[in-house]
Amino acid sequence: MHPVHLRSAGTSLLLAFDSGEAEIVHWGADLGEHLPELAVLRGPITNSALDIPVPAGLLPQASSGWAGRPALRGHRNADGAPGRDFSPALRVVSADVFDGGRGVLVIHRDADAGLEVSSELTLHPGGLLELAHTLTNTGTAAYQHEELAAVLPVPRDATELLDLTGRWCRENHPQRHAVRQGTWVRTGRHGRTGHDSSLLVAAGTAGFSNRRGQVWATHFGWSGNHEQYFDTLTTGRRMLGAAELLGSGEVVLSPGASYRTPSLFAAYSARGLDGVTEAFYDWFRARPQHVDTTSGRLRPVVLNTWEAVYFDHRLEPLLELADAAAGIGVERFVLDDGWFRGRRDDHAGLGDWFVDEAVWPDGLTPLIDAVTGHGMEFGLWVEPEMVNLDSDVAREHPDWIVGPSAVSHKDGGRLPHTWRHQHVLDLANPEAWDYIYGRLDALLRENKIAYLKWDQNRDLTEHGSGGRPSVHEQTLAAYRLFDALKAAHPDVEIESCSSGGGRVDLGILQRTDRVWASDCNDALERQTIQRWTQAVLPPELVGAHIGPTTSHTTARTHDISFRAITALFGHFGMEWDIRAATDAEQATLRRAIALYKRHRALLHSGKRVNADTAEPSLSIHGVVAHDAGEGLFAAVSLASAPAEAPGQASLPGLDPKRTYRVRAELPTPLDGDYAHTFTQIKPPAWLEDGAVVSGAFLEHVGLPLPALNPEHALLLHVQAV
């Protein structure tokens, strides 16, 4: 069988089949058109080892001598004897290239074990690799499936590992360490992606950074339980992998049945982490459903009511808020939690998706009419997967609540511990699924709703249906719910919120239009959260709001310009009672909204760039568009610096041969917090009137920054002249 060589955007994927397996002999830099005979890659057989060459197959397996973590685990219970077919010998029977040479479908089979695995690999035009397997039970008895991993090899040059972790209100923070022998594992047992889940796992050459070094990075596109790992063997081989984490007996394949893995997305870059980001952005923006500037659907300025009114839903204050929002240029008004029956706090009401007649005697119509009358879209908060015990649906259908017991809690079954006073509705139960779909469909048919903020505020602990673990089925049922509502209401946009960033992954983003990166609107915290969320997700998919002057979640106080600059680099909005803003804050807020509207085509179509700064307290990031000859950058002082002056700052990613004018856009002397922003007697010479310099000069020399106070920022616009 001839090798298969996929090439795209500076990346090569080379598959060989000489061993009888599909072996990725190279994933990395483009190899060009002409390849040698791959027999030259056959290595030595060392002492105290198997007497055969051991391939690092697409499906690593013990039957080929692989001593690391296998791709497939499971067994068959035949004639009352468990453990049969525990070690398959899957060998390639076919490899067919498709999509004009961009993909390959590899079929592996072990007729004796009664198992077949089809592996689909696609190298997308921007260089992003997508890998998924489908396992089929071709035997005559049931097969208890335990794990099927998607695995990719990385070279020994990858000596450092970076991943992301976090918690509620502190999602997506980086951590890195040296690669060592053994298996490094990150496990997510939250029943959702998780606040601590790693959006990105990146292996790279020593000292790799934003703009330098080779990087091999993966993302696992699944919203349920999962594991991500890096396996380093004594042979020196290194494998980067991920798999769905299944509960005991959760997936049992009857004869003829199949299981498909979630997709593993992977990117190689010879230009540091920014090259990985570019590959992900190209893939996202090429999707037909992607909401961006090229589709003609601009990302509207949002006002969400949560941190403005919380559960205090009264029509008159909300009408005042809608009037104020329209007056400053808001384009989408979102009514958050508290509108449905019995929902005066978070103890009751979840599951009863009817407008509360006691609070809204005329329904939501008066507010919706006022909002749309101002030319704004109306959005609504929902949490369809959850239920309070104090709700009509829980009282009428106790068997719809998930738990470890085979019977409902009303019949003596045990429930999981509550989380925010709520439980999980069993969407694997067709009756429960139909009820939720019916209620959401009715809300969207009966009201002029353009947007759903879809929340999911708890982990799925002890998650079972009918006494069996069911996170797998719950996740698929939630996906079906999103898909069905999208099909019935294609013009309604949906946000994935999960107590902030608890469900951010490419599985949920196949069926939603943006994510809420964090419940924390503190601009300082958001700088890190947004930078690393946007390592994978383009900014038009990441909700970024200006919160109140003093943060609800951290009690920090920040000036309006710092909050506004932070929020501009995302899908911009506010979560704040803007009626209480001072005149000076209102003026800067209007300017920030105008800046967002002026620059959102750039922000939501350009390449994200992150400068490598010598001082950790200084962050410089931006978005550039070579075609437009334009860029927008933020210079951010995260903390006090050891030096009195910040020195010259690089603005990377621009066309080195073009000349640009650089101007400061926010804050300016027109803004009330301008004097708070700097500690200096006199600003740099260029700041008042701008500077005209080449792209090469801006990247390699840079401009002297003003002396920014800690937790302040400067917005710079760069335009070709």
XYZ file of C-alpha atoms in Angstrom:
721
model
C 0.000 0.000 0.000
C 1.487 3.343 -1.047
C 2.145 6.090 1.508
C -0.351 8.936 1.799
C 0.996 12.485 1.987
C -1.403 15.303 2.915
C -0.124 18.901 2.621
C -1.681 22.246 3.520
C -0.568 25.702 4.671
C 2.992 24.710 5.543
C 2.030 21.421 7.207
C 2.596 17.830 6.075
C 0.993 14.628 7.337
C 2.707 11.487 6.066
C 1.154 8.053 6.571
C 2.975 4.785 5.850
C 1.532 1.241 5.815
C 4.600 -1.028 5.490
C 4.065 -2.556 8.943
C 0.459 -3.485 8.216
C -0.665 -0.594 10.386
C -1.281 3.042 9.532
C 1.723 4.851 10.954
C 2.104 8.626 11.018
C 5.787 8.917 10.208
C 5.627 12.714 10.082
C 3.257 15.437 11.278
C 4.882 18.835 11.130
C 6.674 21.082 8.646
C 5.864 20.750 4.954
C 8.079 18.122 3.298
C 7.601 19.274 -0.279
C 6.485 17.157 -3.212
C 9.356 14.665 -3.446
C 9.888 12.047 -0.755
C 12.536 9.323 -0.388
C 11.763 5.629 -0.050
C 10.402 5.407 3.498
C 12.486 2.299 4.186
C 15.258 4.727 5.145
C 13.273 5.456 8.323
C 13.466 1.886 9.596
C 15.395 2.129 12.863
C 17.544 -0.318 14.810
C 16.330 -3.149 16.999
C 17.947 -2.649 20.379
C 18.988 -5.067 23.088
C 16.392 -6.440 25.527
C 13.533 -5.576 23.194
C 11.074 -7.225 20.836
C 12.685 -8.846 17.820
C 10.651 -6.747 15.405
C 10.390 -3.005 14.676
C 7.560 -1.559 16.761
C 5.381 0.894 14.829
C 3.846 3.971 16.446
C 0.528 3.306 14.763
C -2.461 5.521 14.293
C -4.028 3.002 16.716
C -1.169 2.045 19.086
C -1.754 -1.540 20.229
C -0.014 -4.258 22.205
C -0.348 -6.726 19.317
C 2.291 -4.683 17.491
C 4.557 -4.464 20.512
C 3.434 -1.039 21.707
C 4.273 -0.705 25.413
C 2.615 2.667 25.962
C -1.013 3.600 26.398
C -3.117 1.707 23.820
C -5.664 3.494 21.645
C -8.428 0.900 22.058
C -9.534 -0.763 25.281
C -12.506 -3.049 25.775
C -13.538 -6.670 25.920
C -16.239 -9.105 24.945
C -18.360 -11.195 27.287
C -18.811 -14.421 25.338
C -20.569 -17.451 26.785
C -20.393 -15.949 30.253
C -16.625 -15.410 30.115
C -15.549 -11.751 30.316
C -12.287 -10.400 28.947
C -12.389 -11.947 25.476
C -10.858 -10.025 22.543
C -9.022 -7.788 24.981
C -6.006 -7.350 22.671
C -7.029 -6.844 19.048
C -4.605 -7.036 16.126
C -6.112 -4.336 13.943
C -4.482 -4.158 10.523
C -5.125 -1.838 7.595
C -7.338 -3.217 4.832
C -7.792 0.017 2.852
C -6.726 3.661 2.728
C -8.662 5.961 0.419
C -7.839 9.603 -0.185
C -10.802 11.988 -0.465
C -11.638 15.684 -0.818
C -9.090 16.302 -3.536
C -6.205 14.993 -1.481
C -7.087 16.795 1.761
C -8.235 13.717 3.659
C -7.805 9.974 4.005
C -10.130 7.248 5.303
C -8.235 4.289 6.752
C -10.050 1.024 7.560
C -8.511 -1.313 10.153
C -9.930 -4.754 10.822
C -9.419 -7.777 13.067
C -11.811 -10.446 11.822
C -10.904 -12.861 14.632
C -11.731 -10.273 17.324
C -14.798 -9.078 15.413
C -13.718 -5.430 15.427
C -13.310 -2.758 12.772
C -12.034 0.808 13.163
C -12.343 3.432 10.466
C -10.090 6.467 10.919
C -10.836 9.734 9.151
C -8.053 12.308 8.897
C -8.586 15.685 7.237
C -5.936 18.357 6.792
C -8.018 21.503 6.362
C -6.917 24.353 4.061
C -5.498 26.457 6.909
C -3.363 23.585 8.199
C -5.670 22.338 10.984
C -5.726 18.543 11.224
C -8.927 16.760 12.290
C -8.880 13.114 13.395
C -11.761 10.865 14.470
C -12.258 7.091 14.718
C -15.372 4.924 14.409
C -15.363 1.524 16.126
C -17.795 -1.126 14.839
C -18.559 -4.440 16.510
C -18.503 -6.961 13.649
C -18.629 -9.920 16.039
C -21.581 -12.016 17.184
C -21.565 -11.021 20.882
C -21.745 -7.647 22.665
C -18.511 -5.711 23.062
C -17.999 -3.600 26.208
C -16.185 -0.528 24.986
C -13.904 1.276 27.436
C -11.804 3.740 25.432
C -10.833 4.721 21.897
C -8.230 7.483 21.788
C -7.143 9.807 19.013
C -3.338 9.911 19.124
C -0.674 11.838 17.221
C 3.119 11.487 17.404
C 5.363 14.437 18.158
C 9.154 14.486 17.676
C 11.765 14.456 20.393
C 12.370 18.134 19.694
C 9.199 18.758 21.712
C 10.734 19.133 25.153
C 8.185 21.397 26.865
C 4.470 21.008 27.437
C 1.954 23.821 27.896
C -1.678 23.355 28.841
C -4.437 25.448 30.404
C -6.227 25.113 33.706
C -8.450 27.200 35.960
C -11.549 27.398 38.093
C -14.779 29.371 38.148
C -13.982 33.014 37.348
C -10.377 32.118 36.501
C -10.637 29.964 33.403
C -7.902 29.228 30.856
C -4.699 30.070 32.687
C -1.468 28.578 31.306
C 0.896 26.181 33.012
C 3.981 24.584 31.476
C 6.630 22.055 32.397
C 9.426 19.982 30.916
C 8.526 16.726 29.184
C 9.578 13.740 31.280
C 9.379 9.996 30.861
C 5.993 8.494 31.650
C 2.402 9.454 30.977
C 1.122 12.922 31.847
C -2.699 12.960 32.086
C -5.339 15.671 32.479
C -8.711 14.192 33.424
C -12.100 15.915 33.308
C -14.905 14.235 35.246
C -17.297 17.195 35.364
C -19.863 15.872 32.889
C -19.158 19.080 30.972
C -15.936 20.456 29.533
C -15.013 21.978 32.915
C -13.601 25.258 34.197
C -10.253 23.528 34.667
C -10.229 21.814 31.303
C -7.352 22.503 28.946
C -8.639 24.165 25.808
C -5.212 23.583 24.293
C -2.385 21.122 24.933
C 0.813 22.264 23.220
C 4.147 20.474 22.990
C 7.013 22.588 21.697
C 10.704 23.103 21.290
C 12.624 24.535 24.235
C 11.487 28.051 25.094
C 8.684 28.198 22.519
C 6.627 31.362 22.880
C 3.984 33.470 21.187
C 6.068 34.149 18.072
C 8.981 31.699 18.255
C 9.605 27.960 18.198
C 7.966 24.855 16.776
C 4.683 23.840 18.401
C 2.449 20.765 18.036
C -0.917 21.454 19.679
C -4.249 19.663 20.102
C -7.806 20.430 21.159
C -10.412 17.755 21.993
C -13.846 18.692 20.648
C -16.090 17.137 23.296
C -18.393 18.610 25.962
C -18.453 15.639 28.343
C -15.983 13.618 30.397
C -12.566 13.256 28.794
C -8.854 12.691 29.210
C -5.950 14.412 27.485
C -2.476 12.960 27.777
C 1.150 12.992 26.683
C 2.825 9.593 26.607
C 6.641 9.404 26.659
C 8.138 5.915 26.290
C 11.625 4.655 27.162
C 12.154 4.256 23.410
C 11.960 8.036 23.140
C 8.656 8.069 21.288
C 6.151 10.735 22.304
C 2.408 10.667 21.693
C -0.157 13.403 22.210
C -3.662 12.011 22.658
C -7.195 12.456 23.957
C -10.242 10.282 24.532
C -13.745 10.401 25.908
C -13.737 9.145 29.501
C -16.532 6.575 29.751
C -18.243 5.290 32.862
C -18.381 1.612 33.750
C -20.552 -0.150 31.206
C -21.590 3.151 29.662
C -21.068 2.042 26.043
C -21.787 -1.589 25.192
C -21.867 -2.268 21.460
C -24.288 -4.906 20.296
C -23.376 -6.790 17.093
C -23.305 -4.308 14.211
C -23.333 -1.227 16.464
C -20.757 1.560 16.280
C -19.138 4.203 18.467
C -17.582 7.362 17.011
C -14.979 9.338 18.910
C -15.157 13.096 19.235
C -12.770 14.872 16.888
C -9.227 15.681 17.908
C -8.136 18.951 16.282
C -4.410 19.530 15.896
C -2.163 22.259 14.545
C 1.540 22.472 13.815
C 3.359 25.803 13.769
C 6.937 26.793 13.046
C 6.088 30.320 14.286
C 5.161 29.748 17.896
C 1.708 29.717 19.409
C 0.403 32.455 17.125
C 0.798 30.057 14.184
C -1.360 27.489 15.995
C -3.992 30.157 16.616
C -3.976 31.131 12.946
C -4.751 27.530 11.900
C -7.719 27.330 14.289
C -9.063 30.729 13.177
C -8.879 29.738 9.499
C -10.902 26.606 10.223
C -13.536 28.412 12.289
C -14.010 31.197 9.756
C -14.362 28.761 6.844
C -17.408 27.072 8.407
C -20.660 27.871 6.573
C -22.471 28.593 9.850
C -19.791 30.915 11.208
C -21.123 34.315 12.263
C -18.677 36.952 11.103
C -18.249 40.021 8.951
C -18.043 38.099 5.667
C -21.490 36.562 6.268
C -22.979 40.034 6.651
C -23.989 39.251 10.242
C -21.995 41.671 12.361
C -21.560 40.886 16.032
C -23.921 43.345 17.749
C -23.114 45.453 20.801
C -24.740 43.602 23.726
C -26.231 44.688 27.025
C -26.951 41.835 29.428
C -29.103 42.614 32.469
C -27.574 40.216 35.031
C -25.163 42.532 36.852
C -27.581 45.421 36.288
C -30.719 44.050 37.999
C -30.008 40.407 39.004
C -33.371 38.789 39.940
C -35.171 42.129 40.307
C -37.419 41.820 37.260
C -39.750 44.804 37.161
C -40.929 46.243 33.892
C -40.320 49.954 34.541
C -36.623 49.708 35.529
C -36.013 47.340 32.620
C -37.688 49.773 30.219
C -35.439 52.523 31.585
C -32.410 50.293 31.058
C -33.504 49.525 27.498
C -33.926 53.265 26.801
C -30.452 53.975 28.181
C -28.950 51.119 26.175
C -30.462 52.316 22.930
C -29.237 55.819 23.677
C -25.573 54.796 23.725
C -25.699 52.468 20.710
C -26.515 48.996 22.090
C -27.796 46.591 19.420
C -28.839 43.524 21.462
C -30.613 43.577 24.852
C -30.520 40.294 26.819
C -32.872 39.579 29.737
C -31.073 37.249 32.125
C -32.231 34.835 34.847
C -35.457 35.537 36.748
C -38.245 35.800 34.148
C -39.960 32.383 34.575
C -42.376 30.944 37.129
C -41.272 30.979 40.747
C -37.825 32.344 39.974
C -37.173 35.042 42.578
C -33.779 33.538 43.491
C -31.799 30.441 42.519
C -33.681 28.027 44.804
C -36.718 27.407 42.603
C -38.221 27.442 39.141
C -35.671 25.733 36.901
C -37.565 23.419 34.561
C -40.769 25.501 34.518
C -40.104 27.382 31.302
C -43.236 29.536 31.346
C -43.194 33.323 31.676
C -44.097 34.178 35.300
C -47.569 35.726 35.186
C -47.070 37.267 38.645
C -44.116 39.336 37.406
C -45.060 39.641 33.761
C -48.907 39.834 33.661
C -48.775 40.750 29.962
C -45.955 38.352 29.188
C -42.582 39.513 27.896
C -44.293 41.404 25.059
C -44.140 44.922 26.580
C -40.379 44.655 27.131
C -39.738 42.954 23.788
C -41.758 45.598 21.959
C -39.817 48.370 23.680
C -36.470 46.740 22.898
C -37.242 46.000 19.250
C -38.912 49.396 18.913
C -35.512 50.911 19.626
C -34.046 48.817 16.798
C -32.353 46.379 19.181
C -32.573 42.588 19.157
C -34.066 40.847 22.186
C -32.273 37.948 23.884
C -33.312 35.660 26.729
C -31.472 33.555 29.344
C -32.379 29.854 29.690
C -30.912 26.837 31.481
C -32.771 23.923 29.843
C -30.615 21.046 31.132
C -31.222 21.806 34.807
C -34.068 21.542 37.309
C -34.847 22.713 40.847
C -36.669 20.311 43.166
C -38.922 23.278 43.912
C -40.534 23.284 40.476
C -43.697 21.900 38.954
C -41.796 19.668 36.540
C -39.739 18.081 39.360
C -42.859 17.452 41.424
C -44.712 15.915 38.466
C -41.792 13.946 37.014
C -39.310 12.953 39.736
C -38.054 10.191 37.420
C -36.682 12.850 35.053
C -33.935 13.814 37.505
C -30.586 12.104 37.008
C -28.807 10.183 39.752
C -27.046 6.938 40.579
C -30.212 4.999 41.468
C -32.468 3.014 39.162
C -35.562 4.501 40.831
C -36.563 8.124 41.469
C -35.870 9.906 44.735
C -39.614 9.815 45.454
C -39.386 6.010 45.451
C -36.346 5.865 47.724
C -33.591 6.424 45.185
C -30.572 8.534 46.034
C -29.938 11.904 44.412
C -26.542 13.523 43.861
C -25.677 16.478 46.068
C -27.198 19.744 44.927
C -25.079 22.393 43.224
C -26.445 25.920 43.296
C -29.644 24.304 44.627
C -30.194 22.444 41.352
C -30.131 19.014 39.752
C -29.779 17.783 36.176
C -32.686 16.886 33.928
C -32.285 13.510 32.224
C -32.218 14.431 28.531
C -31.488 10.789 27.681
C -35.118 10.196 28.726
C -37.145 10.852 25.519
C -40.098 12.279 27.459
C -37.923 14.792 29.294
C -36.153 15.739 26.057
C -39.477 16.261 24.274
C -40.773 18.446 27.114
C -37.719 20.725 27.079
C -37.697 20.973 23.314
C -41.409 21.794 23.316
C -41.055 24.559 25.896
C -38.087 26.230 24.173
C -39.707 25.909 20.768
C -42.875 27.538 22.111
C -40.912 30.418 23.673
C -39.196 31.100 20.372
C -42.405 30.814 18.349
C -44.477 32.990 20.686
C -41.909 35.743 21.277
C -39.619 37.778 19.054
C -36.383 36.334 20.451
C -33.206 36.627 18.394
C -30.754 35.152 20.896
C -30.603 32.587 23.690
C -28.029 32.782 26.447
C -27.947 29.038 27.186
C -26.522 28.387 30.625
C -25.505 25.172 32.391
C -24.501 25.891 35.965
C -23.321 22.639 37.528
C -21.145 19.587 37.117
C -22.826 16.295 36.264
C -21.856 14.381 39.399
C -23.085 10.777 39.836
C -24.828 11.236 36.527
C -27.016 8.257 35.714
C -30.132 7.284 33.795
C -32.021 4.186 34.843
C -29.242 3.255 37.250
C -26.464 3.330 34.639
C -23.854 6.044 33.983
C -25.030 8.304 31.172
C -22.798 11.350 30.688
C -22.129 10.114 27.142
C -25.830 9.921 26.285
C -26.609 13.194 28.099
C -23.978 15.019 26.057
C -25.299 13.632 22.785
C -28.885 14.424 23.835
C -27.887 18.026 24.607
C -26.258 18.243 21.181
C -29.492 16.956 19.594
C -31.446 19.598 21.485
C -29.240 22.400 20.169
C -29.401 20.950 16.658
C -33.182 20.561 16.655
C -33.781 24.107 17.870
C -31.288 25.479 15.336
C -33.088 23.599 12.567
C -36.487 24.931 13.671
C -35.224 28.487 14.339
C -32.186 29.026 12.083
C -32.058 32.781 12.682
C -31.783 32.472 16.479
C -28.228 32.724 17.800
C -27.227 30.684 20.851
C -24.489 31.367 23.383
C -22.860 28.523 25.297
C -22.565 29.654 28.907
C -21.761 27.194 31.683
C -21.384 29.213 34.867
C -19.010 31.115 32.643
C -16.398 29.099 30.760
C -17.356 25.606 31.928
C -18.405 24.418 28.448
C -16.015 25.852 25.885
C -14.983 23.341 23.229
C -15.328 22.681 19.517
C -18.093 20.137 20.140
C -20.468 22.728 21.582
C -19.251 25.332 19.088
C -20.429 23.198 16.183
C -23.946 24.186 17.241
C -23.638 27.540 19.041
C -22.633 31.046 17.941
C -20.467 32.254 20.802
C -19.292 31.323 24.296
C -19.259 33.171 27.582
C -15.593 32.853 28.527
C -16.076 33.564 32.233
C -18.560 34.876 34.773
C -15.756 37.244 35.806
C -15.981 40.686 34.189
C -12.956 42.010 36.105
C -10.834 43.487 33.302
C -7.541 42.377 34.846
C -8.677 38.757 35.140
C -10.195 38.952 31.677
C -6.856 39.872 30.101
C -5.517 36.373 30.792
C -8.832 34.562 30.323
C -9.432 36.118 26.903
C -5.835 35.783 25.709
C -5.817 32.015 26.233
C -9.427 31.380 25.241
C -8.571 33.163 22.009
C -5.543 30.954 21.481
C -8.136 28.641 19.895
C -11.375 30.648 19.500
C -11.539 33.770 17.324
C -12.684 36.896 19.189
C -16.073 37.085 17.452
C -17.007 33.877 19.327
C -15.910 35.097 22.764
C -18.312 37.280 24.750
C -16.422 40.155 26.403
C -18.377 42.656 28.497
C -17.698 45.841 30.397
C -18.731 45.143 33.971
C -19.498 47.591 36.781
C -16.802 49.953 38.016
C -16.245 47.637 41.001
C -16.248 44.000 39.929
C -19.040 41.751 41.209
C -16.692 38.741 41.450
C -13.384 40.234 42.675
C -14.291 43.621 44.258
C -11.533 45.287 42.210
C -12.199 48.803 40.922
C -11.067 49.747 37.424
C -11.341 52.835 35.240
C -13.747 52.720 32.319
C -11.039 52.913 29.624
C -9.280 49.780 30.930
C -12.563 47.874 31.075
C -13.527 49.090 27.598
C -10.196 48.247 25.930
C -10.330 44.770 27.438
C -13.871 44.160 26.176
C -13.159 45.488 22.676
C -11.068 42.417 21.851
C -14.005 40.023 21.733
C -17.729 40.121 21.062
C -18.200 43.437 22.825
C -20.927 44.262 25.307
C -21.858 45.466 28.767
C -23.154 43.796 31.909
C -23.730 46.864 34.024
C -26.485 49.199 35.141
C -25.414 51.953 32.771
C -28.058 54.266 34.248
C -25.721 54.640 37.238
C -22.652 55.523 35.151
C -21.210 58.998 35.658
C -21.289 61.530 32.839
C -17.571 60.947 32.220
C -18.076 57.167 32.114
C -21.021 57.595 29.759
C -18.879 59.700 27.407
C -16.068 57.130 27.299
C -18.587 54.324 26.936
C -20.076 56.003 23.873
C -16.589 56.426 22.422
C -15.775 52.764 23.084
C -18.981 51.613 21.392
C -18.197 53.821 18.394
C -14.660 52.382 18.254
C -16.016 48.837 18.360
C -18.449 49.516 15.530
C -15.711 51.165 13.480
C -13.198 48.365 14.012
C -15.281 45.210 14.443
C -14.721 44.090 10.836
C -10.982 44.141 11.567
C -11.333 42.618 15.039
C -13.468 39.744 13.736
C -11.594 38.857 10.574
C -7.922 39.665 11.211
C -5.087 37.596 12.631
C -4.497 37.696 16.358
C -0.918 38.498 17.327
C 0.734 38.381 20.737
C 4.075 40.083 21.251
C 6.840 38.347 23.174
C 7.601 40.895 25.888
C 10.603 40.707 28.199
C 8.584 42.033 31.136
C 5.719 39.763 32.348
C 3.804 42.784 33.682
C 3.411 44.130 30.126
C 1.104 42.509 27.581
C 0.885 43.622 23.963
C -1.644 41.931 21.750
C -3.595 42.887 18.685
C -5.366 41.996 15.471
C -3.846 42.685 12.051
C -5.149 42.483 8.490
C -2.575 42.644 5.711
C -5.203 43.085 2.995
C -6.626 46.136 4.714
C -3.226 47.392 5.814
C -4.531 47.851 9.320
C -4.063 46.724 12.887
C -5.496 47.357 16.347
C -3.288 46.777 19.395
C -3.644 46.961 23.162
C -0.662 47.735 25.359
C -1.659 46.554 28.822
C 0.042 47.130 32.168
C -0.946 44.089 34.231
C 1.040 45.031 37.353
C 3.764 47.360 38.526
C 7.022 46.902 36.614
C 10.573 46.937 38.000
C 11.685 49.585 35.475
C 10.564 53.214 35.683
C 9.818 53.346 31.950
C 8.454 50.448 29.886
C 10.869 50.981 26.985
C 10.175 50.335 23.322
C 7.312 47.976 22.540
C 7.121 45.752 19.475
C 3.923 45.682 17.416
C 4.311 42.373 15.550
C 2.566 40.821 12.578
C 2.328 43.803 10.223
C 3.598 43.833 6.630
C 7.311 44.657 7.038
C 7.449 46.459 3.673
C 4.559 48.850 4.271
C 4.558 52.174 6.085
C 1.998 52.759 8.835
C 0.632 55.603 10.890
C 0.245 54.693 14.586
C -2.245 56.629 16.722
C -3.550 56.241 20.263
C -7.353 55.870 20.276
C -8.239 55.223 23.926
C -7.900 56.809 26.405
C -7.322 60.327 25.088
C -7.485 63.699 26.869
C -11.216 63.591 26.075
C -11.668 60.749 28.585
C -12.179 61.473 32.272
C -9.761 58.754 33.381
C -6.920 59.872 31.078
C -4.902 61.353 33.959
C -5.279 58.095 35.961
C -3.760 56.056 33.141
C -0.170 57.307 33.242
C 2.617 58.047 35.714
C 4.761 60.533 33.798
C 5.573 64.210 33.572
C 5.651 64.138 29.792
C 4.450 61.458 27.327
C 6.591 59.925 24.545
C 7.118 62.311 21.642
C 4.905 60.368 19.224
C 1.846 59.958 21.468
C 0.075 63.255 20.799
C 0.188 63.292 16.978
C 1.068 59.689 16.155
C 4.058 58.209 14.351
C 4.753 57.107 10.758
C 6.995 54.028 10.630
C 7.451 50.798 8.664
C 6.049 47.428 9.691
C 9.604 46.111 10.010
C 10.515 48.986 12.341
C 7.413 48.408 14.484
C 8.232 44.722 14.907
C 11.994 44.868 15.393
C 12.473 48.271 17.077
C 9.046 49.340 18.257
C 7.867 52.574 19.850
C 8.481 53.840 23.396
C 5.355 53.290 25.445
C 4.040 55.832 27.919
C 4.464 54.954 31.579
C 1.177 53.152 32.201
C -0.155 52.779 35.710
C -0.820 49.183 36.783
C -4.152 47.803 35.526
C -4.444 50.353 32.731
C -4.169 50.042 28.975
C -3.637 52.017 25.784
C -5.451 51.250 22.517
C -3.410 51.836 19.355
C -4.707 51.956 15.789
C -2.220 51.209 12.992
C -3.150 52.182 9.411
C -1.093 51.874 6.222
C -0.298 55.207 4.537
